[in-house]
Amino acid sequence: MDPVSLIGTILAFLVIIVGTILKGSTIGALLNPAAFVIVFVGTIAALMVQTPGSVLRRALGMLPLVYKPPVFQPGDLIVRIIGWSEISRRQGLLGLEPQIDEETDGFVRKGLQLLVDGGEPDAIRGVLEVEMEAREHNELVAAKVFENAGIYSPTMGIIGAVMGLMAVMQNLADPSKLGHGIAAAFVATIYGVALANLLMLPMSARLKGLVRKQTQMREIFIEGLVSIAEGDNPRQIEAKLQGYLS
């Protein structure tokens, strides 16, 4: 669990609640079922119209990564690659076959299998780069779902505010209802803007950052495997891969 993301989410809610109280209002003023339906359900509806179901499912699957991101340790990956290089120099490429079963990442297993099978360096690079780019594209598209939610929600908030003001205009003959009605109308705007800027847009940016880090790890892996296939010695491989850490 990433405590920073969790604390940030809690602070996002506290900012709205505490700010409302400090401005002289009450927490109850923030509770408006109609505004909730217009903003939250309306935003979901817009996303469903725009986004294929497979992308929505992938986006929901990535959501836990905001609070429990994978650990990226490029230094450790380089050490593993150097170890593979040393094994291949002592035992040949077939000596890496036991390493395949020890890996849980499908991308790494595939790369090692290509190497053990004696694939040409250019062929290994081509196959893995195509998969890497496809994965990165799909993951970035999924992360953009939250960015799109951040685009739609403020507009839905405005729609909710206008609808609320329309209801207020119908009660102009009763001044006692005007203040409460206007306040309720702008709750939808708060929902929409807060949802976008405190949750959706930050989540999208966080996920995109994680995708880029994952892609960098895959680039290191590909470069290391190609270097092993080309017969570079471990020191050369290490010097080359250290450039990714600068």
PDB file of C-alpha atoms in Angstrom:
ATOM      1  CA  MET A   1       0.000   0.000   0.000  1.00  0.00           C
ATOM      2  CA  ASP A   2       1.305   3.440  -0.949  1.00  0.00           C
ATOM      3  CA  PRO A   3       0.578   5.675   2.069  1.00  0.00           C
ATOM      4  CA  VAL A   4       1.108   8.888   0.080  1.00  0.00           C
ATOM      5  CA  SER A   5      -1.732   8.135  -2.360  1.00  0.00           C
ATOM      6  CA  LEU A   6      -4.022   7.040   0.450  1.00  0.00           C
ATOM      7  CA  ILE A   7      -3.284  10.155   2.507  1.00  0.00           C
ATOM      8  CA  GLY A   8      -3.796  12.308  -0.581  1.00  0.00           C
ATOM      9  CA  THR A   9      -7.245  10.805  -1.173  1.00  0.00           C
ATOM     10  CA  ILE A  10      -8.231  11.336   2.454  1.00  0.00           C
ATOM     11  CA  LEU A  11      -6.987  14.925   2.299  1.00  0.00           C
ATOM     12  CA  ALA A  12      -9.040  15.476  -0.847  1.00  0.00           C
ATOM     13  CA  PHE A  13     -12.229  14.723   1.084  1.00  0.00           C
ATOM     14  CA  LEU A  14     -11.089  16.655   4.144  1.00  0.00           C
ATOM     15  CA  VAL A  15     -10.364  19.745   2.049  1.00  0.00           C
ATOM     16  CA  ILE A  16     -13.977  19.875   0.900  1.00  0.00           C
ATOM     17  CA  ILE A  17     -15.473  19.093   4.300  1.00  0.00           C
ATOM     18  CA  VAL A  18     -13.239  21.391   6.367  1.00  0.00           C
ATOM     19  CA  GLY A  19     -13.453  24.153   3.761  1.00  0.00           C
ATOM     20  CA  THR A  20     -17.222  24.005   3.868  1.00  0.00           C
ATOM     21  CA  ILE A  21     -17.256  24.287   7.649  1.00  0.00           C
ATOM     22  CA  LEU A  22     -14.725  27.139   7.700  1.00  0.00           C
ATOM     23  CA  LYS A  23     -16.890  29.021   5.219  1.00  0.00           C
ATOM     24  CA  GLY A  24     -19.732  28.910   7.707  1.00  0.00           C
ATOM     25  CA  SER A  25     -21.785  26.151   6.105  1.00  0.00           C
ATOM     26  CA  THR A  26     -22.502  22.606   7.301  1.00  0.00           C
ATOM     27  CA  ILE A  27     -21.566  19.144   6.115  1.00  0.00           C
ATOM     28  CA  GLY A  28     -25.237  18.516   5.443  1.00  0.00           C
ATOM     29  CA  ALA A  29     -25.138  21.212   2.776  1.00  0.00           C
ATOM     30  CA  LEU A  30     -22.823  18.987   0.743  1.00  0.00           C
ATOM     31  CA  LEU A  31     -25.276  16.107   0.716  1.00  0.00           C
ATOM     32  CA  ASN A  32     -27.473  16.341  -2.332  1.00  0.00           C
ATOM     33  CA  PRO A  33     -28.714  13.108  -3.963  1.00  0.00           C
ATOM     34  CA  ALA A  34     -29.825  14.864  -7.143  1.00  0.00           C
ATOM     35  CA  ALA A  35     -26.402  16.462  -7.646  1.00  0.00           C
ATOM     36  CA  PHE A  36     -24.727  13.110  -6.955  1.00  0.00           C
ATOM     37  CA  VAL A  37     -26.802  11.367  -9.599  1.00  0.00           C
ATOM     38  CA  ILE A  38     -26.253  14.091 -12.198  1.00  0.00           C
ATOM     39  CA  VAL A  39     -22.482  14.316 -11.711  1.00  0.00           C
ATOM     40  CA  PHE A  40     -21.388  10.777 -10.873  1.00  0.00           C
ATOM     41  CA  VAL A  41     -23.895   8.780 -12.886  1.00  0.00           C
ATOM     42  CA  GLY A  42     -23.733  11.317 -15.721  1.00  0.00           C
ATOM     43  CA  THR A  43     -19.941  11.034 -15.868  1.00  0.00           C
ATOM     44  CA  ILE A  44     -20.139   7.242 -15.924  1.00  0.00           C
ATOM     45  CA  ALA A  45     -22.739   7.398 -18.693  1.00  0.00           C
ATOM     46  CA  ALA A  46     -20.494   9.658 -20.794  1.00  0.00           C
ATOM     47  CA  LEU A  47     -17.559   7.283 -20.313  1.00  0.00           C
ATOM     48  CA  MET A  48     -19.696   4.317 -21.342  1.00  0.00           C
ATOM     49  CA  VAL A  49     -20.708   6.080 -24.542  1.00  0.00           C
ATOM     50  CA  GLN A  50     -17.127   7.010 -25.385  1.00  0.00           C
ATOM     51  CA  THR A  51     -15.161   3.965 -24.212  1.00  0.00           C
ATOM     52  CA  PRO A  52     -15.307   0.316 -25.319  1.00  0.00           C
ATOM     53  CA  GLY A  53     -16.173  -2.147 -22.586  1.00  0.00           C
ATOM     54  CA  SER A  54     -12.782  -3.857 -22.770  1.00  0.00           C
ATOM     55  CA  VAL A  55     -11.010  -0.560 -22.105  1.00  0.00           C
ATOM     56  CA  LEU A  56     -13.318   0.240 -19.182  1.00  0.00           C
ATOM     57  CA  ARG A  57     -12.588  -3.160 -17.645  1.00  0.00           C
ATOM     58  CA  ARG A  58      -8.853  -2.646 -18.075  1.00  0.00           C
ATOM     59  CA  ALA A  59      -9.132   0.818 -16.484  1.00  0.00           C
ATOM     60  CA  LEU A  60     -10.994  -0.578 -13.476  1.00  0.00           C
ATOM     61  CA  GLY A  61      -8.377  -3.301 -13.200  1.00  0.00           C
ATOM     62  CA  MET A  62      -5.615  -0.671 -13.090  1.00  0.00           C
ATOM     63  CA  LEU A  63      -7.351   1.437 -10.438  1.00  0.00           C
ATOM     64  CA  PRO A  64      -5.873  -0.478  -7.442  1.00  0.00           C
ATOM     65  CA  LEU A  65      -2.389   0.382  -8.750  1.00  0.00           C
ATOM     66  CA  VAL A  66      -2.948   3.969  -7.603  1.00  0.00           C
ATOM     67  CA  TYR A  67      -2.887   2.777  -3.995  1.00  0.00           C
ATOM     68  CA  LYS A  68      -0.799  -0.362  -4.374  1.00  0.00           C
ATOM     69  CA  PRO A  69       1.672   0.336  -7.202  1.00  0.00           C
ATOM     70  CA  PRO A  70       4.169  -2.277  -8.352  1.00  0.00           C
ATOM     71  CA  VAL A  71       7.732  -1.866  -7.143  1.00  0.00           C
ATOM     72  CA  PHE A  72      10.087  -0.917  -9.981  1.00  0.00           C
ATOM     73  CA  GLN A  73      13.734  -1.651  -9.267  1.00  0.00           C
ATOM     74  CA  PRO A  74      15.721  -1.243 -12.486  1.00  0.00           C
ATOM     75  CA  GLY A  75      18.973  -1.778 -10.579  1.00  0.00           C
ATOM     76  CA  ASP A  76      17.833  -5.231  -9.464  1.00  0.00           C
ATOM     77  CA  LEU A  77      16.737  -6.060 -13.016  1.00  0.00           C
ATOM     78  CA  ILE A  78      20.181  -5.142 -14.335  1.00  0.00           C
ATOM     79  CA  VAL A  79      21.782  -7.425 -11.720  1.00  0.00           C
ATOM     80  CA  ARG A  80      19.532 -10.287 -12.874  1.00  0.00           C
ATOM     81  CA  ILE A  81      20.424  -9.657 -16.513  1.00  0.00           C
ATOM     82  CA  ILE A  82      24.125  -9.714 -15.671  1.00  0.00           C
ATOM     83  CA  GLY A  83      23.538 -13.019 -13.889  1.00  0.00           C
ATOM     84  CA  TRP A  84      21.850 -14.423 -16.997  1.00  0.00           C
ATOM     85  CA  SER A  85      24.775 -13.222 -19.090  1.00  0.00           C
ATOM     86  CA  GLU A  86      27.270 -15.013 -16.854  1.00  0.00           C
ATOM     87  CA  ILE A  87      25.224 -18.228 -16.998  1.00  0.00           C
ATOM     88  CA  SER A  88      25.045 -18.079 -20.802  1.00  0.00           C
ATOM     89  CA  ARG A  89      28.827 -17.619 -21.064  1.00  0.00           C
ATOM     90  CA  ARG A  90      29.497 -20.605 -18.799  1.00  0.00           C
ATOM     91  CA  GLN A  91      26.756 -22.994 -19.901  1.00  0.00           C
ATOM     92  CA  GLY A  92      25.479 -21.600 -23.178  1.00  0.00           C
ATOM     93  CA  LEU A  93      22.034 -20.211 -23.837  1.00  0.00           C
ATOM     94  CA  LEU A  94      20.385 -23.508 -22.903  1.00  0.00           C
ATOM     95  CA  GLY A  95      21.690 -22.954 -19.393  1.00  0.00           C
ATOM     96  CA  LEU A  96      19.062 -20.227 -19.027  1.00  0.00           C
ATOM     97  CA  GLU A  97      16.165 -22.634 -19.507  1.00  0.00           C
ATOM     98  CA  PRO A  98      15.697 -23.271 -15.749  1.00  0.00           C
ATOM     99  CA  GLN A  99      15.428 -19.494 -15.263  1.00  0.00           C
ATOM    100  CA  ILE A 100      12.263 -19.366 -17.361  1.00  0.00           C
ATOM    101  CA  ASP A 101      10.227 -21.367 -14.851  1.00  0.00           C
ATOM    102  CA  GLU A 102      11.323 -19.063 -12.035  1.00  0.00           C
ATOM    103  CA  GLU A 103       9.833 -15.975 -13.688  1.00  0.00           C
ATOM    104  CA  THR A 104       6.248 -14.895 -13.044  1.00  0.00           C
ATOM    105  CA  ASP A 105       6.137 -12.042 -15.570  1.00  0.00           C
ATOM    106  CA  GLY A 106       4.875 -13.331 -18.909  1.00  0.00           C
ATOM    107  CA  PHE A 107       6.895 -10.735 -20.821  1.00  0.00           C
ATOM    108  CA  VAL A 108      10.143 -11.860 -19.159  1.00  0.00           C
ATOM    109  CA  ARG A 109       9.323 -15.539 -19.703  1.00  0.00           C
ATOM    110  CA  LYS A 110       8.648 -14.914 -23.371  1.00  0.00           C
ATOM    111  CA  GLY A 111      11.902 -13.022 -23.835  1.00  0.00           C
ATOM    112  CA  LEU A 112      13.978 -15.686 -22.102  1.00  0.00           C
ATOM    113  CA  GLN A 113      12.289 -18.394 -24.164  1.00  0.00           C
ATOM    114  CA  LEU A 114      13.165 -16.551 -27.378  1.00  0.00           C
ATOM    115  CA  LEU A 115      16.750 -16.280 -26.188  1.00  0.00           C
ATOM    116  CA  VAL A 116      17.001 -19.963 -25.214  1.00  0.00           C
ATOM    117  CA  ASP A 117      15.506 -20.977 -28.555  1.00  0.00           C
ATOM    118  CA  GLY A 118      18.453 -19.283 -30.259  1.00  0.00           C
ATOM    119  CA  GLY A 119      16.594 -16.356 -31.799  1.00  0.00           C
ATOM    120  CA  GLU A 120      18.583 -13.765 -33.705  1.00  0.00           C
ATOM    121  CA  PRO A 121      19.140 -10.497 -31.782  1.00  0.00           C
ATOM    122  CA  ASP A 122      17.111  -8.440 -34.255  1.00  0.00           C
ATOM    123  CA  ALA A 123      14.277 -10.965 -34.177  1.00  0.00           C
ATOM    124  CA  ILE A 124      14.202 -10.970 -30.364  1.00  0.00           C
ATOM    125  CA  ARG A 125      14.171  -7.173 -30.299  1.00  0.00           C
ATOM    126  CA  GLY A 126      11.439  -6.984 -32.939  1.00  0.00           C
ATOM    127  CA  VAL A 127       9.099  -9.444 -31.213  1.00  0.00           C
ATOM    128  CA  LEU A 128       9.500  -7.945 -27.757  1.00  0.00           C
ATOM    129  CA  GLU A 129       9.294  -4.316 -28.880  1.00  0.00           C
ATOM    130  CA  VAL A 130       6.019  -4.975 -30.693  1.00  0.00           C
ATOM    131  CA  GLU A 131       4.540  -6.496 -27.528  1.00  0.00           C
ATOM    132  CA  MET A 132       5.990  -3.738 -25.338  1.00  0.00           C
ATOM    133  CA  GLU A 133       4.531  -0.985 -27.504  1.00  0.00           C
ATOM    134  CA  ALA A 134       1.151  -2.730 -27.692  1.00  0.00           C
ATOM    135  CA  ARG A 135       1.008  -3.112 -23.915  1.00  0.00           C
ATOM    136  CA  GLU A 136       2.053   0.479 -23.340  1.00  0.00           C
ATOM    137  CA  HIS A 137      -0.588   1.731 -25.778  1.00  0.00           C
ATOM    138  CA  ASN A 138      -3.368  -0.326 -24.188  1.00  0.00           C
ATOM    139  CA  GLU A 139      -2.375   0.696 -20.662  1.00  0.00           C
ATOM    140  CA  LEU A 140      -2.154   4.392 -21.549  1.00  0.00           C
ATOM    141  CA  VAL A 141      -5.575   4.232 -23.213  1.00  0.00           C
ATOM    142  CA  ALA A 142      -6.981   2.672 -20.035  1.00  0.00           C
ATOM    143  CA  ALA A 143      -5.322   5.329 -17.852  1.00  0.00           C
ATOM    144  CA  LYS A 144      -6.835   8.027 -20.063  1.00  0.00           C
ATOM    145  CA  VAL A 145     -10.315   6.855 -19.037  1.00  0.00           C
ATOM    146  CA  PHE A 146      -9.802   8.628 -15.712  1.00  0.00           C
ATOM    147  CA  GLU A 147      -8.566  11.738 -17.510  1.00  0.00           C
ATOM    148  CA  ASN A 148     -11.729  11.694 -19.609  1.00  0.00           C
ATOM    149  CA  ALA A 149     -13.786  11.390 -16.418  1.00  0.00           C
ATOM    150  CA  GLY A 150     -11.982  14.489 -15.176  1.00  0.00           C
ATOM    151  CA  ILE A 151     -13.011  16.297 -18.347  1.00  0.00           C
ATOM    152  CA  TYR A 152     -16.669  15.301 -18.201  1.00  0.00           C
ATOM    153  CA  SER A 153     -17.391  15.696 -14.474  1.00  0.00           C
ATOM    154  CA  PRO A 154     -17.028  19.529 -14.262  1.00  0.00           C
ATOM    155  CA  THR A 155     -19.396  19.876 -17.209  1.00  0.00           C
ATOM    156  CA  MET A 156     -21.875  17.567 -15.519  1.00  0.00           C
ATOM    157  CA  GLY A 157     -21.514  19.765 -12.436  1.00  0.00           C
ATOM    158  CA  ILE A 158     -22.463  22.814 -14.467  1.00  0.00           C
ATOM    159  CA  ILE A 159     -25.453  20.966 -15.895  1.00  0.00           C
ATOM    160  CA  GLY A 160     -26.508  20.073 -12.354  1.00  0.00           C
ATOM    161  CA  ALA A 161     -26.128  23.686 -11.229  1.00  0.00           C
ATOM    162  CA  VAL A 162     -28.228  24.972 -14.122  1.00  0.00           C
ATOM    163  CA  MET A 163     -30.921  22.395 -13.449  1.00  0.00           C
ATOM    164  CA  GLY A 164     -30.903  23.419  -9.790  1.00  0.00           C
ATOM    165  CA  LEU A 165     -31.268  27.090 -10.700  1.00  0.00           C
ATOM    166  CA  MET A 166     -34.162  26.206 -12.968  1.00  0.00           C
ATOM    167  CA  ALA A 167     -35.890  24.681  -9.947  1.00  0.00           C
ATOM    168  CA  VAL A 168     -35.118  27.828  -7.934  1.00  0.00           C
ATOM    169  CA  MET A 169     -36.665  30.036 -10.625  1.00  0.00           C
ATOM    170  CA  GLN A 170     -39.878  28.106 -10.271  1.00  0.00           C
ATOM    171  CA  ASN A 171     -40.050  29.101  -6.594  1.00  0.00           C
ATOM    172  CA  LEU A 172     -39.398  32.855  -6.868  1.00  0.00           C
ATOM    173  CA  ALA A 173     -42.701  33.519  -5.178  1.00  0.00           C
ATOM    174  CA  ASP A 174     -41.380  31.920  -1.988  1.00  0.00           C
ATOM    175  CA  PRO A 175     -38.243  33.848  -0.881  1.00  0.00           C
ATOM    176  CA  SER A 176     -37.653  31.434   2.003  1.00  0.00           C
ATOM    177  CA  LYS A 177     -36.680  28.733  -0.454  1.00  0.00           C
ATOM    178  CA  LEU A 178     -34.327  30.794  -2.603  1.00  0.00           C
ATOM    179  CA  GLY A 179     -31.207  30.657  -0.434  1.00  0.00           C
ATOM    180  CA  HIS A 180     -31.411  26.939   0.173  1.00  0.00           C
ATOM    181  CA  GLY A 181     -32.248  26.254  -3.465  1.00  0.00           C
ATOM    182  CA  ILE A 182     -29.310  28.265  -4.819  1.00  0.00           C
ATOM    183  CA  ALA A 183     -26.895  26.612  -2.386  1.00  0.00           C
ATOM    184  CA  ALA A 184     -28.124  23.172  -3.411  1.00  0.00           C
ATOM    185  CA  ALA A 185     -27.750  24.092  -7.071  1.00  0.00           C
ATOM    186  CA  PHE A 186     -24.048  24.805  -6.683  1.00  0.00           C
ATOM    187  CA  VAL A 187     -23.364  21.562  -4.826  1.00  0.00           C
ATOM    188  CA  ALA A 188     -23.330  19.847  -8.225  1.00  0.00           C
ATOM    189  CA  THR A 189     -20.560  22.205  -9.361  1.00  0.00           C
ATOM    190  CA  ILE A 190     -18.538  21.325  -6.261  1.00  0.00           C
ATOM    191  CA  TYR A 191     -19.029  17.623  -6.944  1.00  0.00           C
ATOM    192  CA  GLY A 192     -17.956  17.950 -10.565  1.00  0.00           C
ATOM    193  CA  VAL A 193     -14.879  20.123 -10.042  1.00  0.00           C
ATOM    194  CA  ALA A 194     -13.731  18.209  -6.958  1.00  0.00           C
ATOM    195  CA  LEU A 195     -14.168  14.830  -8.640  1.00  0.00           C
ATOM    196  CA  ALA A 196     -12.058  15.997 -11.577  1.00  0.00           C
ATOM    197  CA  ASN A 197      -9.242  17.856  -9.843  1.00  0.00           C
ATOM    198  CA  LEU A 198      -8.919  15.934  -6.587  1.00  0.00           C
ATOM    199  CA  LEU A 199      -9.427  12.390  -7.877  1.00  0.00           C
ATOM    200  CA  MET A 200      -9.791  11.626 -11.587  1.00  0.00           C
ATOM    201  CA  LEU A 201      -7.025  13.758 -13.106  1.00  0.00           C
ATOM    202  CA  PRO A 202      -4.446  12.897 -10.403  1.00  0.00           C
ATOM    203  CA  MET A 203      -5.292   9.205 -10.739  1.00  0.00           C
ATOM    204  CA  SER A 204      -4.833   9.355 -14.496  1.00  0.00           C
ATOM    205  CA  ALA A 205      -1.472  11.099 -14.161  1.00  0.00           C
ATOM    206  CA  ARG A 206      -0.342   8.552 -11.555  1.00  0.00           C
ATOM    207  CA  LEU A 207      -1.280   5.589 -13.727  1.00  0.00           C
ATOM    208  CA  LYS A 208       0.415   7.074 -16.783  1.00  0.00           C
ATOM    209  CA  GLY A 209       3.582   7.525 -14.740  1.00  0.00           C
ATOM    210  CA  LEU A 210       3.445   3.869 -13.670  1.00  0.00           C
ATOM    211  CA  VAL A 211       2.968   2.769 -17.273  1.00  0.00           C
ATOM    212  CA  ARG A 212       6.037   4.740 -18.359  1.00  0.00           C
ATOM    213  CA  LYS A 213       8.112   3.188 -15.558  1.00  0.00           C
ATOM    214  CA  GLN A 214       6.966  -0.268 -16.609  1.00  0.00           C
ATOM    215  CA  THR A 215       7.921   0.496 -20.189  1.00  0.00           C
ATOM    216  CA  GLN A 216      11.388   1.593 -19.071  1.00  0.00           C
ATOM    217  CA  MET A 217      11.812  -1.713 -17.234  1.00  0.00           C
ATOM    218  CA  ARG A 218      10.853  -3.587 -20.399  1.00  0.00           C
ATOM    219  CA  GLU A 219      13.285  -1.500 -22.459  1.00  0.00           C
ATOM    220  CA  ILE A 220      16.092  -2.436 -20.061  1.00  0.00           C
ATOM    221  CA  PHE A 221      15.077  -6.085 -20.282  1.00  0.00           C
ATOM    222  CA  ILE A 222      14.995  -6.064 -24.098  1.00  0.00           C
ATOM    223  CA  GLU A 223      18.349  -4.329 -24.378  1.00  0.00           C
ATOM    224  CA  GLY A 224      19.890  -6.771 -21.928  1.00  0.00           C
ATOM    225  CA  LEU A 225      18.519  -9.848 -23.699  1.00  0.00           C
ATOM    226  CA  VAL A 226      19.668  -8.592 -27.103  1.00  0.00           C
ATOM    227  CA  SER A 227      23.125  -7.932 -25.682  1.00  0.00           C
ATOM    228  CA  ILE A 228      23.282 -11.493 -24.345  1.00  0.00           C
ATOM    229  CA  ALA A 229      22.177 -12.831 -27.734  1.00  0.00           C
ATOM    230  CA  GLU A 230      24.928 -10.787 -29.403  1.00  0.00           C
ATOM    231  CA  GLY A 231      27.502 -12.327 -27.082  1.00  0.00           C
ATOM    232  CA  ASP A 232      28.514  -9.172 -25.201  1.00  0.00           C
ATOM    233  CA  ASN A 233      30.421  -9.806 -22.005  1.00  0.00           C
ATOM    234  CA  PRO A 234      28.773  -9.011 -18.652  1.00  0.00           C
ATOM    235  CA  ARG A 235      30.815  -5.840 -18.099  1.00  0.00           C
ATOM    236  CA  GLN A 236      29.787  -4.425 -21.468  1.00  0.00           C
ATOM    237  CA  ILE A 237      26.152  -5.225 -20.777  1.00  0.00           C
ATOM    238  CA  GLU A 238      26.285  -3.631 -17.346  1.00  0.00           C
ATOM    239  CA  ALA A 239      27.905  -0.460 -18.700  1.00  0.00           C
ATOM    240  CA  LYS A 240      25.250  -0.218 -21.415  1.00  0.00           C
ATOM    241  CA  LEU A 241      22.291  -0.768 -19.103  1.00  0.00           C
ATOM    242  CA  GLN A 242      23.569   1.622 -16.441  1.00  0.00           C
ATOM    243  CA  GLY A 243      22.757   4.392 -18.916  1.00  0.00           C
ATOM    244  CA  TYR A 244      19.062   3.848 -18.162  1.00  0.00           C
ATOM    245  CA  LEU A 245      19.669   4.787 -14.541  1.00  0.00           C
ATOM    246  CA  SER A 246      21.322   8.134 -15.215  1.00  0.00           C
TER     247      SER A 246
END
